[in-house]
Each structure stands twice: as structure tokens, then as C-alpha cells.
């Protein structure tokens, strides 16, 4: 059996023998009677950075919330490391959700806890480690995301980029190696956004993490994405899947080219023969 | 994990998977082994270690960073190269200092800070009161420019929707007062004078006071939360960038609505409270007719007017405090809740203070 070392230290079967990190099969999702997406199927491979993109209101964040089990899809299935999160219940579902690390758009840190206490929170709740061990782990996680200096800060004192980094550190605390990030670059200045992109890439390269990133920031998409899927609110489907550079230049769908080339509707109409 | 003593070193074997969920006993055992052998070298055999997550990496790092005598160092053997790279990425010097705790403030410093905050608050309130007075005077002189639609909307929510609870509280106050005084008065054969007590208490004091307390809890908090949320969402900034004064735009309609609504609610509370008292007096064999005649002799228009004036002042105070707390809302998820709570507490305190002032002035 071919064995390749995993960056996290385990000696595991080659990735082709493991299930994808996330599998979406025939997904139909929406709110009430309003359908946002139907018959959607895609895989996120281990160690891949997959970007979910689309215009405003296309259902990107809703798709992410279906994947992490916050919302229940109308139809279809979602598998996390080969196990259905849609059919899971109670403690089984909770355990499956803890396999995923989630970073929300504004970090979602708990305002009454320091940054260190926030990162330590999952360890406090779900492990029997002593306080010293938990503190050491949390401090090391903060250093991995270049937030070691902010251990004692309260979330109210952090900038947007710092909140997101701290959110990523907390998402990794229980050893989750599948991270979902909701609009990580939203509201950040270009330098901070570039630094956050670099953090995401180094976590993938050094630790073999898998990322699902919801964003419509083109520069980040081109910087970090291995593959992207594009949602369309009109057709309520995935209208593109592939490498961003290929989609930008060679997609047959004008909506996809318009998105990646950041063209206005007026410019598109002008360009039509 | 297992520990074996050889001639001069202690061997610690790490094997299997070390994850957040499995690390606790392994970590404890490893540290216990180090503690039991302070002068012996420790050899950590990691050849059978299959997997380590972030907690596992922290465990390995913790073993290696321990400060021990030169002859008793910890040595890691046969650790997978990629794991070793992850452990070596951290510098023990970065973790030499303990993690920062929460700042501790001494009692004297705490008292000083609170005193300074209260002084700053009084200054803020004085300025705000001036702005409100200016806004009210402006409304009197430019009635056509007041947002009467907003006044009606606030009055409906704060007034009409509060009628059921005011009726309930007013009725119960009348019943309780009549019953408590009646029990004592019965012993002296002076039951009929309970009517005087109920009438005066409800019209001069309790009608306005209880209505104001209900209004503070219900509407004062709502004003603070509404305006506080608008502050957090930067809607107040948007109002200012349009050249509008937030006090005129947001606070004035609420002040006018409260000044109109609280007296009206007080009238309801007075009527239902006196009715409740009459019901109780019937159990003391005082008929409704007797109650009515006694009441007319006990109270006069001045008592009623005093209650209504108090109610209007209480209403202005509650609305002003609620709006001021809303405009002073800080940032973060807890700020709006703190503003609402603060509005209720301060409103109730000031209602009682103003009532005391009225009592002194009218005694």
C-alpha cells in the first residue's frame, strides 16, 4: 500500500484511498419555499483550497452553513470525511461538526473572553487537558496565525484582520483539519487581506489543511484557490467549476467571464455583437 | 505511553495517535515521569507515534522545552521529520512568560474609576438635558416641523400597547392599598377613611409612580435598545452626515410621546386603582355609593393635577434617560444590552428622586 507522510505526522494511505474531505450530492437548499440552489454536486479533496464564489445573494454563505450543519438542506446529502452530516443526529452530528473548523465573517469571538480564552474555549469544553496544557496549545495556535502578541487583548480591541486570524486559530483548536472560512477578506485593507491569504496558504502547505472559502474577492480567489465553483442565483445552480485562471480565460459561460473580469452589465452589453 | 527505566535514563514511549481528545492522560503521565526523575535523562521514543494534531504538537514541544539540569535533558528519538519540523517551528523563549491574565484593579482604583465615570456622566447628562430642553423649546415654536408621524407611532407602541399591563398593575395597587390599610383601620372602626387613603395615594403618588416604573421597564429599555442598535449600525452617524441633529430626529419624538402618554396611562391607572379599592371596601361593607361620596370629599382637583404633572415629568425623564443611554451605547454585542439595563435602573432611581422633590415642594 502506497504510503505518503501527512504533514501532520500521520503515515496514512495515499489521498486517493481516502474519501474526499467534503462531498456534496444532489443538494437542494433555500429558505421556506425559496430555493437558492438545486441539484448541486461537488467534492472538496483533502488538502485542497476550494472557493465558493458568486454574486451577492447567490447563496454562497447559505451553502457554507448547509455544509457545516447549521441549516438543513431541502434535499440531497453532504458527507464530511465520508459520513453524512445531513442524516446525523444529536451527539453524532455534534462530533461531525467538531471535525470542521469554522471562521465566521467577523470572527465571532466571544466578547467577554480574552483572545487566548477564546482560542482555548473548544479545549475547555471538549477535552480533559489541564489549564497549563490548554494555555500552551492556544498560545502556539495564536503564534501560527501571527497573533501571539494579542493573547491578552479583548475582542473589542482587535481590528477586522486580527479578529479573523484569532477566529482561524480557534477553529483549529480541536485538531480540525477541514476549515471553512466565510468571507475572510471582507472589509480588510489590501495588505491585511494579502497577509491572511498567506496564512491560509501556509496552513495548507505546512499542515495539510483543507479549506472551503466563501468569497467574492477576486484577488484572494486567484491567490489561494486550487479550484472554484460559481453559484448563479438566476439558474439556481453551479454554473462553473475549475481552476480560477481557466474559468477567467476559457469559460464558455459569459456570466463566469464577466465575474472574473469584473465587468459591469453595461460593458457586457456593449461587448455583445 | 509507557516509561521504562534503563541504567541511566528513563525511556518514555509515545505511540498511536495524540489528539485533543486523547492527549490529556498521555500528557499528564509524561510530565509525571519527568517530575519523578528530575536528575535522570529522559529519552522519548516517538518511533511508533502515528499521528499528532495541534495538541499533540504542543505536548511534544512541552516535553522538549522543560528546564532541566544539563545531565537530565529530554531527548526526542525517531520523531517523524515532518512532526519534528512543526515542533522546531516554536521557540521556547516565546513561552517563557506565563500567559497574560485579566487586568486586576484594586478597590481604591475601582472606586476612583467609578467616581470619575459618574462625574463624566453628570457632565454628559447636563449637556444632553440642555439639548433636550432646546429641542422641546424648538418644538413648541415650530410645531409644524415636528415629526408627528413618529410621535404617533411611538405613542401607539409605548402607550396603547401598555394599557393592559398598566390596568393590571393599577388595579392590583388599589386592591393592595385598600386591603392593607383596611385591616388596620378596621381595628379602630375607621374603615371609611380607607377611602381617603386610597384616593390620595392613587391620585397623588401611586398612579404616577407605578405607571412610570412600568413605563421605564417597558419603554425606557426599548428606547435605549432601539437607539443603541442604530448607534452600533452607524445609523446615527448617517443622520449626522445628512446635517440632521440626532436629538431633534430621534429623541424629540420620543420625549413628546412620553410626555403625552404617561399622563394618559396614569389616568387609567388612577381610575382602575380606585375601582380596585372600591371592590375591596365592599368587603368591608362600604358600598360603592358611600365610597364615591367619601372619595369626593377626600380628594380635590389639585391632587389629580399633581399626579398628572408628576406623570408628565416622569415620562420626560424616562424618555430622556433611555435615549441618552442609547446614544451613549458602546461597541460590541453586549453594549446594547448594557444600555437597556442601565436605562431602566437609572430611570427608576430618578423617578424616585423626582418624586421626593415633588413631595418636598408640595408638602
Coordinates of C-alpha atoms in Angstrom, one line a residue:
Chain A
X1 CA 0.0 0.0 0.0
X2 CA 1.4 3.3 -1.1
X3 CA 2.1 5.4 2.0
X4 CA 2.7 9.1 1.9
X5 CA 3.5 11.1 5.0
X6 CA 0.9 13.5 6.1
X7 CA 2.3 16.9 7.1
X8 CA 0.5 16.5 10.4
X9 CA 2.7 13.5 11.1
X10 CA 0.4 10.6 10.5
X11 CA 1.5 8.0 8.0
X12 CA -1.6 7.4 6.0
X13 CA -2.9 5.8 2.9
X14 CA -2.5 7.9 -0.2
X15 CA -5.2 10.5 -0.6
X16 CA -6.9 8.6 -3.5
X17 CA -7.9 5.9 -1.0
X18 CA -9.4 8.3 1.5
X19 CA -12.9 9.8 0.9
X20 CA -12.9 13.5 -0.1
X21 CA -12.9 15.9 2.9
X22 CA -16.4 17.2 1.8
X23 CA -18.8 15.6 -0.7
X24 CA -22.0 17.4 -1.8
X25 CA -24.5 15.2 -3.6
X26 CA -27.7 16.5 -5.3
X27 CA -28.0 19.3 -2.8
X28 CA -31.2 21.4 -2.8
X29 CA -31.2 24.3 -0.4
X30 CA -33.1 27.5 0.4
X31 CA -35.3 29.3 2.9
X32 CA -39.0 28.4 3.3
X33 CA -40.3 28.0 -0.2
X34 CA -37.5 30.0 -1.8
X35 CA -34.9 27.7 -3.5
X36 CA -31.4 29.1 -3.7
X37 CA -29.6 26.1 -5.2
X38 CA -30.7 22.7 -6.5
X39 CA -29.1 19.6 -7.8
X40 CA -25.6 20.7 -6.7
X41 CA -22.8 18.2 -6.5
X42 CA -19.1 18.7 -6.0
X43 CA -16.2 17.3 -3.9
X44 CA -13.6 19.0 -1.9
X45 CA -10.4 16.9 -1.9
X46 CA -8.1 16.6 1.1
X47 CA -5.5 19.4 1.2
X48 CA -7.4 21.4 -1.4
X49 CA -8.4 25.1 -1.2
X50 CA -11.9 25.3 -2.7
X51 CA -13.5 28.6 -3.2
X52 CA -17.3 29.1 -3.4
X53 CA -18.0 32.3 -5.3
X54 CA -20.8 34.1 -6.9
X55 CA -22.6 37.4 -6.9
X56 CA -24.5 38.9 -3.9
X57 CA -27.5 36.8 -3.0
X58 CA -26.3 33.7 -4.9
X59 CA -26.3 31.6 -1.8
X60 CA -22.6 31.3 -1.0
X61 CA -22.9 31.7 2.8
X62 CA -26.1 29.6 2.8
X63 CA -24.2 26.8 1.1
X64 CA -21.4 27.0 3.7
X65 CA -24.0 26.9 6.5
X66 CA -25.5 23.8 5.0
X67 CA -22.1 22.2 4.8
X68 CA -21.3 22.9 8.5
X69 CA -24.7 21.6 9.5
X70 CA -26.3 24.9 10.7
X71 CA -29.0 24.6 8.1
X72 CA -30.8 21.6 6.9
X73 CA -31.0 21.1 3.1
X74 CA -34.3 20.6 1.4
X75 CA -32.9 17.6 -0.4
X76 CA -29.6 15.8 -1.2
X77 CA -26.7 14.9 1.1
X78 CA -23.5 16.3 2.4
X79 CA -20.7 14.0 3.6
X80 CA -17.9 15.1 5.9
X81 CA -15.0 12.7 5.6
X82 CA -17.4 10.1 4.3
X83 CA -20.1 10.5 6.9
X84 CA -23.4 12.2 6.2
X85 CA -23.9 15.3 8.3
X86 CA -27.5 15.7 7.0
X87 CA -28.6 12.3 8.4
X88 CA -26.6 12.6 11.6
X89 CA -28.4 13.4 14.8
X90 CA -27.6 14.5 18.4
X91 CA -24.1 13.7 19.6
X92 CA -23.1 12.1 16.2
X93 CA -23.9 15.3 14.5
X94 CA -22.1 17.4 17.1
X95 CA -19.0 15.2 16.7
X96 CA -19.1 15.6 13.0
X97 CA -19.5 19.4 13.3
X98 CA -16.4 19.5 15.5
X99 CA -14.4 17.9 12.7
X100 CA -14.9 21.2 10.9
X101 CA -13.3 24.4 11.9
X102 CA -15.4 27.4 11.1
X103 CA -14.3 31.0 10.8
X104 CA -17.3 33.4 10.6
X105 CA -17.1 36.7 8.7
X106 CA -16.3 38.9 11.6
X107 CA -14.5 36.2 13.6
X108 CA -17.4 35.6 16.0
X109 CA -15.1 35.8 19.0
X110 CA -16.9 35.8 22.4
X111 CA -16.7 39.4 23.6
X112 CA -16.3 38.7 27.3
X113 CA -13.2 36.5 26.8
X114 CA -9.7 37.4 26.0
X115 CA -8.2 36.3 22.7
X116 CA -6.4 33.5 24.5
X117 CA -9.5 32.4 26.3
X118 CA -11.4 32.4 23.0
X119 CA -8.9 30.1 21.3
X120 CA -8.8 27.9 24.4
X121 CA -12.6 27.7 24.6
X122 CA -13.0 24.5 22.5
X123 CA -10.3 22.8 24.6
X124 CA -12.1 23.9 27.8
X125 CA -15.4 22.5 26.6
X126 CA -14.3 19.2 25.0
X127 CA -11.1 18.0 26.5
X128 CA -9.7 16.9 29.9
X129 CA -6.4 18.8 29.5
X130 CA -5.1 20.8 32.4
X131 CA -5.1 24.6 32.2
X132 CA -1.3 24.8 31.6
X133 CA -1.6 22.4 28.6
X134 CA -4.6 24.2 27.2
X135 CA -2.9 27.6 27.5
X136 CA 0.3 26.3 25.8
X137 CA -1.7 24.8 22.9
X138 CA -3.7 28.0 22.5
X139 CA -0.6 30.2 22.6
X140 CA 1.0 28.0 20.0
X141 CA -2.0 28.3 17.7
X142 CA -2.0 32.1 18.0
X143 CA 1.6 32.1 17.0
X144 CA 0.8 30.1 14.0
X145 CA -1.6 32.8 12.8
X146 CA 0.9 35.6 13.9
X147 CA -1.4 36.7 16.7
X148 CA 0.9 35.8 19.7
X149 CA 1.2 39.4 20.8
X150 CA -2.6 39.7 21.3
X151 CA -3.1 36.9 23.8
X152 CA -4.4 39.3 26.5
X153 CA -6.5 41.5 24.3
X154 CA -10.3 41.7 24.4
X155 CA -12.0 41.2 21.0
X156 CA -13.4 44.7 21.1
X157 CA -9.8 46.0 20.8
X158 CA -9.0 44.0 17.7
X159 CA -9.1 45.1 14.1
X160 CA -11.0 43.1 11.5
X161 CA -8.0 41.2 10.3
X162 CA -6.9 40.4 13.8
X163 CA -10.4 39.1 14.6
X164 CA -10.3 36.8 11.6
X165 CA -6.9 35.4 12.5
X166 CA -8.0 34.7 16.0
X167 CA -11.1 33.1 14.6
X168 CA -8.9 30.8 12.5
X169 CA -6.8 29.9 15.5
X170 CA -9.9 29.0 17.5
X171 CA -11.3 26.9 14.5
X172 CA -8.1 24.8 14.6
X173 CA -8.1 24.2 18.4
X174 CA -9.7 20.7 18.3
X175 CA -7.4 19.5 15.6
X176 CA -9.9 20.1 12.8
X177 CA -8.1 20.0 9.5
X178 CA -11.0 21.0 7.4
X179 CA -11.6 24.7 7.8
X180 CA -14.5 26.7 6.4
X181 CA -14.0 30.5 6.1
X182 CA -16.8 32.9 5.4
X183 CA -15.7 36.0 3.5
X184 CA -12.2 36.1 5.1
X185 CA -11.1 39.2 3.2
X186 CA -14.3 41.2 3.5
X187 CA -13.6 44.6 4.9
X188 CA -9.8 44.2 5.1
X189 CA -7.3 46.5 3.6
X190 CA -5.2 45.0 0.7
X191 CA -2.1 44.3 2.9
X192 CA -4.1 42.6 5.7
X193 CA -6.0 40.6 3.1
X194 CA -2.8 39.5 1.5
X195 CA -1.3 38.5 4.9
X196 CA -4.5 36.5 5.6
X197 CA -4.2 34.8 2.2
X198 CA -0.5 33.9 3.1
X199 CA -1.7 32.4 6.4
X200 CA -4.2 30.3 4.6
X201 CA -1.6 29.0 2.1
X202 CA 1.0 28.3 4.8
X203 CA -1.6 26.3 6.8
X204 CA -2.3 24.2 3.8
X205 CA 1.3 23.8 2.9
X206 CA 2.7 23.1 6.4
X207 CA -0.2 21.3 7.9
X208 CA -2.1 19.9 5.0
X209 CA -5.3 21.6 5.9
X210 CA -8.3 21.6 3.6
X211 CA -10.1 24.9 3.1
X212 CA -13.6 25.8 1.9
X213 CA -13.6 29.6 1.4
X214 CA -16.6 31.7 0.6
X215 CA -15.6 34.9 -1.0
X216 CA -16.1 37.2 -4.0
X217 CA -12.7 39.0 -3.6
X218 CA -11.1 38.3 -6.9
X219 CA -7.5 38.9 -5.8
X220 CA -7.9 36.4 -3.0
X221 CA -9.5 33.9 -5.3
X222 CA -6.6 34.0 -7.7
X223 CA -4.1 33.9 -4.8
X224 CA -5.3 30.9 -2.9
X225 CA -7.9 28.8 -4.8
X226 CA -7.0 25.5 -6.2
X227 CA -10.5 25.2 -7.6
X228 CA -13.6 27.3 -7.5
X229 CA -17.3 26.7 -8.0
X230 CA -19.5 29.6 -9.0
X231 CA -23.2 29.8 -8.0
X232 CA -25.8 31.6 -10.0
X233 CA -29.0 32.9 -8.3
X234 CA -31.0 33.0 -11.5
X235 CA -30.4 29.4 -12.7
X236 CA -30.0 28.3 -9.0
X237 CA -27.2 26.1 -10.0
X238 CA -23.4 25.7 -10.1
X239 CA -22.5 27.2 -13.4
X240 CA -18.8 26.8 -13.3
X241 CA -16.2 24.5 -11.6
X242 CA -12.5 24.6 -12.2
X243 CA -9.3 26.5 -11.7
X244 CA -9.9 30.2 -11.5
X245 CA -7.4 31.1 -14.1
X246 CA -9.0 28.7 -16.6
X247 CA -12.5 29.9 -15.7
X248 CA -11.4 33.5 -16.2
X249 CA -10.0 33.0 -19.7
X250 CA -11.7 30.0 -21.1
X251 CA -15.1 29.5 -19.6
X252 CA -17.9 29.2 -22.2
X253 CA -20.3 30.9 -19.9
X254 CA -20.3 34.7 -20.3
X255 CA -21.6 35.2 -16.7
X256 CA -18.4 33.5 -15.4
X257 CA -16.1 35.6 -17.6
X258 CA -18.0 38.7 -16.6
X259 CA -17.5 37.9 -12.9
X260 CA -13.8 37.1 -13.2
X261 CA -13.1 40.0 -15.4
X262 CA -15.1 42.3 -13.2
X263 CA -17.1 43.7 -16.0
X264 CA -20.3 45.8 -15.5
X265 CA -23.5 44.9 -17.2
X266 CA -23.2 47.9 -19.4
X267 CA -19.8 46.8 -20.6
X268 CA -21.1 43.3 -21.2
X269 CA -23.9 44.7 -23.4
X270 CA -21.5 46.8 -25.3
X271 CA -19.2 43.9 -26.0
X272 CA -22.1 41.8 -27.4
X273 CA -22.0 41.7 -31.2
Chain B
X1 CA 2.5 6.0 26.7
X2 CA 4.9 3.9 28.8
X3 CA 8.0 4.8 30.8
X4 CA 10.9 2.4 31.3
X5 CA 14.0 2.9 33.4
X6 CA 17.3 1.9 32.0
X7 CA 20.6 2.2 33.7
X8 CA 21.0 5.9 33.5
X9 CA 18.0 7.2 31.5
X10 CA 14.3 6.9 31.6
X11 CA 12.6 6.0 28.4
X12 CA 9.2 7.4 27.6
X13 CA 7.4 5.7 24.6
X14 CA 4.8 7.7 22.7
X15 CA 2.7 5.7 20.4
X16 CA -0.5 5.8 18.4
X17 CA -2.5 9.0 18.0
X18 CA -2.2 12.0 20.2
X19 CA -5.1 14.3 19.6
X20 CA -7.1 16.9 21.5
X21 CA -9.4 14.1 22.7
X22 CA -6.7 11.6 23.7
X23 CA -3.8 13.8 24.9
X24 CA -4.8 14.5 28.5
X25 CA -3.7 11.3 30.2
X26 CA -0.7 11.0 28.0
X27 CA 0.5 14.5 28.8
X28 CA -0.1 14.0 32.5
X29 CA 1.8 10.8 32.6
X30 CA 4.7 12.2 30.6
X31 CA 5.0 15.2 32.9
X32 CA 4.7 13.0 36.0
X33 CA 7.5 10.8 34.6
X34 CA 9.7 13.9 34.2
X35 CA 8.8 15.1 37.7
X36 CA 9.6 11.7 39.3
X37 CA 13.1 11.7 37.6
X38 CA 14.4 15.2 38.0
X39 CA 18.1 14.2 37.7
X40 CA 17.9 11.5 35.1
X41 CA 18.0 12.0 31.3
X42 CA 14.7 11.3 29.6
X43 CA 14.6 9.6 26.2
X44 CA 11.2 10.0 24.4
X45 CA 10.8 7.2 21.8
X46 CA 8.4 8.6 19.1
X47 CA 9.0 5.8 16.6
X48 CA 5.6 4.4 17.0
X49 CA 3.8 7.8 17.0
X50 CA 1.3 7.6 14.2
X51 CA -0.5 11.0 14.3
X52 CA -0.4 14.3 16.2
X53 CA -2.7 17.2 15.9
X54 CA -2.1 20.7 17.3
X55 CA -2.5 19.4 20.9
X56 CA -0.1 16.5 20.1
X57 CA 2.5 19.0 18.7
X58 CA 2.0 21.1 21.9
X59 CA 2.7 18.0 24.0
X60 CA 5.9 17.2 22.2
X61 CA 7.0 20.8 22.4
X62 CA 6.2 21.0 26.1
X63 CA 8.4 17.9 26.8
X64 CA 11.3 19.4 24.9
X65 CA 11.1 22.9 26.4
X66 CA 11.2 21.8 30.1
X67 CA 14.0 23.4 32.0
X68 CA 16.1 20.6 33.4
X69 CA 19.7 20.1 34.6
X70 CA 22.2 19.5 31.8
X71 CA 22.6 15.8 32.7
X72 CA 18.8 15.3 32.8
X73 CA 17.7 16.8 29.4
X74 CA 14.8 15.4 27.4
X75 CA 15.8 13.8 24.1
X76 CA 13.3 13.0 21.4
X77 CA 14.2 10.0 19.2
X78 CA 12.8 8.8 15.9
X79 CA 10.3 11.6 15.6
X80 CA 8.9 11.8 12.1
X81 CA 10.7 14.6 10.2
X82 CA 7.6 16.5 9.4
X83 CA 6.5 16.4 13.0
X84 CA 9.9 17.5 14.1
X85 CA 9.7 20.4 11.7
X86 CA 6.4 21.5 13.3
X87 CA 7.8 21.3 16.8
X88 CA 11.0 23.1 16.0
X89 CA 9.0 26.0 14.5
X90 CA 8.3 27.2 18.0
X91 CA 10.9 28.9 20.2
X92 CA 10.7 28.1 24.0
X93 CA 11.7 31.6 24.8
X94 CA 8.4 32.9 23.4
X95 CA 6.5 30.9 26.1
X96 CA 8.9 31.6 29.0
X97 CA 6.5 34.2 30.4
X98 CA 3.1 33.0 31.7
X99 CA 0.1 34.0 29.6
X100 CA -1.3 37.4 30.4
X101 CA -4.2 37.3 32.9
X102 CA -7.0 39.7 33.1
X103 CA -6.1 43.1 34.4
X104 CA -6.7 43.3 38.2
X105 CA -7.9 46.6 39.6
X106 CA -7.5 47.4 43.3
X107 CA -10.5 48.5 45.3
X108 CA -9.3 52.1 45.6
X109 CA -8.6 52.3 41.8
X110 CA -12.0 50.8 41.2
X111 CA -13.7 53.4 43.4
X112 CA -11.7 56.2 41.7
X113 CA -12.7 55.0 38.2
X114 CA -16.3 54.7 39.2
X115 CA -16.3 58.2 40.7
X116 CA -14.6 59.6 37.6
X117 CA -17.2 57.9 35.3
X118 CA -20.0 59.3 37.4
X119 CA -18.6 62.8 37.1
X120 CA -18.2 62.4 33.4
X121 CA -21.7 61.0 33.2
X122 CA -23.2 64.0 35.1
X123 CA -21.4 66.4 32.6
X124 CA -22.8 64.4 29.7
X125 CA -26.2 64.4 31.1
X126 CA -26.1 68.2 31.7
X127 CA -25.2 68.7 28.1
X128 CA -27.9 66.3 27.0
X129 CA -30.5 67.9 29.1
X130 CA -29.6 71.2 27.6
X131 CA -30.0 69.7 24.1
X132 CA -33.4 68.2 25.0
X133 CA -34.6 71.5 26.5
X134 CA -33.5 73.2 23.3
X135 CA -35.3 70.6 21.2
X136 CA -38.5 70.9 23.2
X137 CA -38.5 74.7 23.0
X138 CA -37.9 74.4 19.3
X139 CA -40.9 72.0 19.0
X140 CA -43.1 74.5 20.9
X141 CA -42.1 77.3 18.5
X142 CA -42.1 75.2 15.3
X143 CA -44.9 72.7 15.8
X144 CA -45.2 72.1 12.1
X145 CA -41.6 70.9 11.9
X146 CA -42.0 68.1 14.4
X147 CA -42.2 64.6 13.1
X148 CA -45.7 64.0 14.4
X149 CA -45.9 60.7 12.5
X150 CA -43.1 59.4 14.5
X151 CA -44.6 60.8 17.7
X152 CA -47.9 58.9 17.0
X153 CA -46.0 55.7 16.2
X154 CA -44.0 55.8 19.4
X155 CA -47.1 56.8 21.4
X156 CA -49.0 53.9 20.0
X157 CA -46.3 51.4 20.8
X158 CA -45.4 52.9 24.2
X159 CA -49.0 53.9 25.2
X160 CA -51.7 51.8 23.6
X161 CA -49.8 48.6 23.9
X162 CA -49.0 49.3 27.5
X163 CA -52.7 49.7 28.5
X164 CA -53.2 46.1 29.6
X165 CA -50.3 46.0 31.9
X166 CA -50.9 49.4 33.4
X167 CA -54.6 48.4 34.1
X168 CA -53.4 45.3 35.8
X169 CA -50.8 47.0 37.9
X170 CA -53.1 49.9 38.8
X171 CA -55.9 47.6 39.8
X172 CA -53.6 45.5 42.0
X173 CA -52.1 48.6 43.6
X174 CA -55.6 49.8 44.5
X175 CA -56.6 46.4 45.9
X176 CA -53.4 46.0 47.9
X177 CA -53.5 49.6 49.4
X178 CA -57.2 49.3 50.4
X179 CA -56.7 45.9 51.9
X180 CA -53.6 46.7 53.9
X181 CA -54.9 50.0 55.3
X182 CA -58.4 48.4 55.8
X183 CA -57.1 45.7 58.0
X184 CA -55.5 48.2 60.4
X185 CA -58.4 50.8 60.2
X186 CA -61.0 48.1 61.0
X187 CA -59.4 47.7 64.4
X188 CA -60.1 51.4 65.2
X189 CA -63.6 51.5 63.5
X190 CA -62.2 53.9 60.9
X191 CA -62.7 51.8 57.8
X192 CA -64.4 54.6 55.9
X193 CA -61.3 56.6 56.0
X194 CA -59.5 54.0 53.9
X195 CA -61.3 55.6 51.0
X196 CA -59.3 58.8 51.7
X197 CA -56.1 56.9 51.8
X198 CA -56.8 55.1 48.5
X199 CA -57.9 58.2 46.8
X200 CA -55.0 60.4 47.9
X201 CA -52.4 57.7 47.5
X202 CA -53.5 56.7 44.0
X203 CA -54.0 60.2 42.6
X204 CA -51.0 61.9 44.2
X205 CA -48.5 59.1 44.2
X206 CA -49.0 55.6 43.2
X207 CA -50.9 56.1 40.0
X208 CA -48.0 58.1 38.5
X209 CA -45.2 56.2 40.3
X210 CA -46.3 52.7 39.3
X211 CA -47.1 53.8 35.8
X212 CA -43.7 55.3 35.4
X213 CA -42.0 52.2 36.7
X214 CA -43.8 50.1 34.2
X215 CA -43.0 52.6 31.5
X216 CA -39.4 52.6 32.4
X217 CA -39.1 48.8 32.3
X218 CA -41.0 48.5 29.1
X219 CA -40.4 51.6 27.1
X220 CA -37.3 53.2 28.6
X221 CA -35.4 50.0 27.8
X222 CA -36.9 49.8 24.3
X223 CA -35.8 53.4 23.6
X224 CA -32.3 52.6 24.7
X225 CA -32.1 49.4 22.7
X226 CA -33.6 51.0 19.6
X227 CA -31.3 54.0 19.5
X228 CA -28.4 51.8 20.8
X229 CA -28.8 49.5 17.8
X230 CA -29.0 52.4 15.5
X231 CA -25.7 53.7 17.0
X232 CA -24.0 50.4 16.6
X233 CA -25.2 50.2 13.0
X234 CA -23.9 53.7 12.3
X235 CA -27.4 55.0 11.5
X236 CA -26.8 57.8 14.0
X237 CA -23.7 58.7 12.0
X238 CA -25.7 58.7 8.8
X239 CA -28.2 61.1 10.4
X240 CA -25.4 63.5 11.4
X241 CA -23.8 63.4 7.9
X242 CA -27.1 64.5 6.5
X243 CA -26.8 67.6 8.6
X244 CA -29.6 66.5 11.0
X245 CA -29.4 66.6 14.7
X246 CA -29.9 63.2 16.3
X247 CA -31.6 64.8 19.3
X248 CA -34.2 66.5 17.1
X249 CA -34.6 63.5 14.8
X250 CA -34.6 60.6 17.3
X251 CA -35.0 62.0 20.8
X252 CA -37.6 64.7 20.4
X253 CA -40.4 62.5 19.1
X254 CA -39.9 60.1 22.0
X255 CA -39.8 62.9 24.6
X256 CA -43.1 64.3 23.2
X257 CA -44.7 60.9 23.0
X258 CA -43.7 60.0 26.6
X259 CA -44.9 63.4 28.0
X260 CA -48.3 62.7 26.4
X261 CA -48.6 59.0 27.0
X262 CA -47.5 58.6 30.6
X263 CA -50.2 61.0 32.0
X264 CA -52.8 59.3 30.0
X265 CA -51.7 55.9 31.3
X266 CA -51.7 57.4 34.8
X267 CA -55.3 58.5 34.4
X268 CA -56.2 54.9 33.6
X269 CA -54.1 53.6 36.5
X270 CA -55.8 56.1 38.8
X271 CA -59.3 55.1 37.7
X272 CA -58.7 51.3 37.8
X273 CA -56.8 51.6 41.1
X274 CA -59.6 53.5 42.8
X275 CA -62.1 50.9 41.4
X276 CA -60.0 48.1 42.8
X277 CA -60.0 49.9 46.2
X278 CA -63.8 50.2 45.9
X279 CA -64.1 46.5 45.4
X280 CA -62.1 45.8 48.5
X281 CA -64.0 48.3 50.5
X282 CA -67.2 46.5 49.5
X283 CA -65.9 43.5 51.5
X284 CA -65.6 45.9 54.5
X285 CA -69.3 46.8 54.0
X286 CA -68.6 50.2 52.4
X287 CA -70.9 50.4 49.4
X288 CA -70.0 52.0 46.1
X289 CA -72.1 55.0 46.8
X290 CA -70.6 55.5 50.2
X291 CA -67.1 55.0 48.6
X292 CA -67.9 57.6 45.9
X293 CA -69.2 60.2 48.4
X294 CA -66.3 59.8 50.7
X295 CA -63.8 60.0 47.8
X296 CA -65.2 63.3 46.5
X297 CA -64.7 64.7 50.0
X298 CA -61.2 63.4 50.4
X299 CA -59.5 64.5 47.2
X300 CA -59.7 67.6 45.0
X301 CA -58.6 68.7 41.6
X302 CA -55.2 69.6 42.9
X303 CA -54.4 66.0 43.8
X304 CA -55.3 64.8 40.4
X305 CA -53.4 67.6 38.6
X306 CA -50.3 66.9 40.8
X307 CA -50.4 63.3 39.8
X308 CA -50.7 64.2 36.1
X309 CA -47.9 66.7 36.3
X310 CA -45.7 64.2 38.0
X311 CA -46.5 61.7 35.3
X312 CA -45.5 64.1 32.6
X313 CA -42.2 64.8 34.3
X314 CA -41.6 61.1 34.9
X315 CA -42.3 60.4 31.2
X316 CA -39.8 63.1 30.1
X317 CA -37.2 61.7 32.5
X318 CA -37.6 58.1 31.4
X319 CA -37.6 59.0 27.7
X320 CA -34.6 61.3 28.1
X321 CA -32.6 58.7 30.1
X322 CA -33.5 55.9 27.6
X323 CA -32.5 58.0 24.6
X324 CA -29.3 59.2 26.3
X325 CA -28.3 55.7 27.2
X326 CA -29.0 54.6 23.6
X327 CA -26.9 57.4 22.1
X328 CA -24.1 56.5 24.6
X329 CA -24.0 52.9 23.5
X330 CA -20.5 51.5 23.1
X331 CA -19.4 48.8 20.7
X332 CA -19.8 45.1 20.8
X333 CA -22.5 42.6 21.2
X334 CA -23.1 43.4 24.9
X335 CA -23.3 47.1 24.5
X336 CA -26.9 47.4 23.6
X337 CA -28.0 45.1 26.4
X338 CA -25.9 47.2 28.9
X339 CA -27.6 50.4 27.6
X340 CA -31.1 49.0 28.0
X341 CA -30.3 47.7 31.5
X342 CA -28.7 51.0 32.5
X343 CA -31.7 52.9 31.2
X344 CA -34.1 51.0 33.4
X345 CA -32.0 51.3 36.5
X346 CA -31.3 55.0 36.1
X347 CA -34.9 55.7 35.2
X348 CA -36.2 54.1 38.3
X349 CA -33.7 55.8 40.5
X350 CA -34.6 59.2 39.0
X351 CA -38.3 58.6 39.2
X352 CA -38.0 58.1 43.0
X353 CA -35.7 61.2 43.3
X354 CA -38.1 63.4 41.4
X355 CA -41.0 62.1 43.4
X356 CA -39.1 63.0 46.5
X357 CA -38.5 66.5 45.2
X358 CA -42.2 66.9 44.3
X359 CA -43.2 65.7 47.8
X360 CA -40.9 68.3 49.4
X361 CA -42.1 71.1 47.1
X362 CA -45.8 70.3 47.6
X363 CA -45.8 69.5 51.3

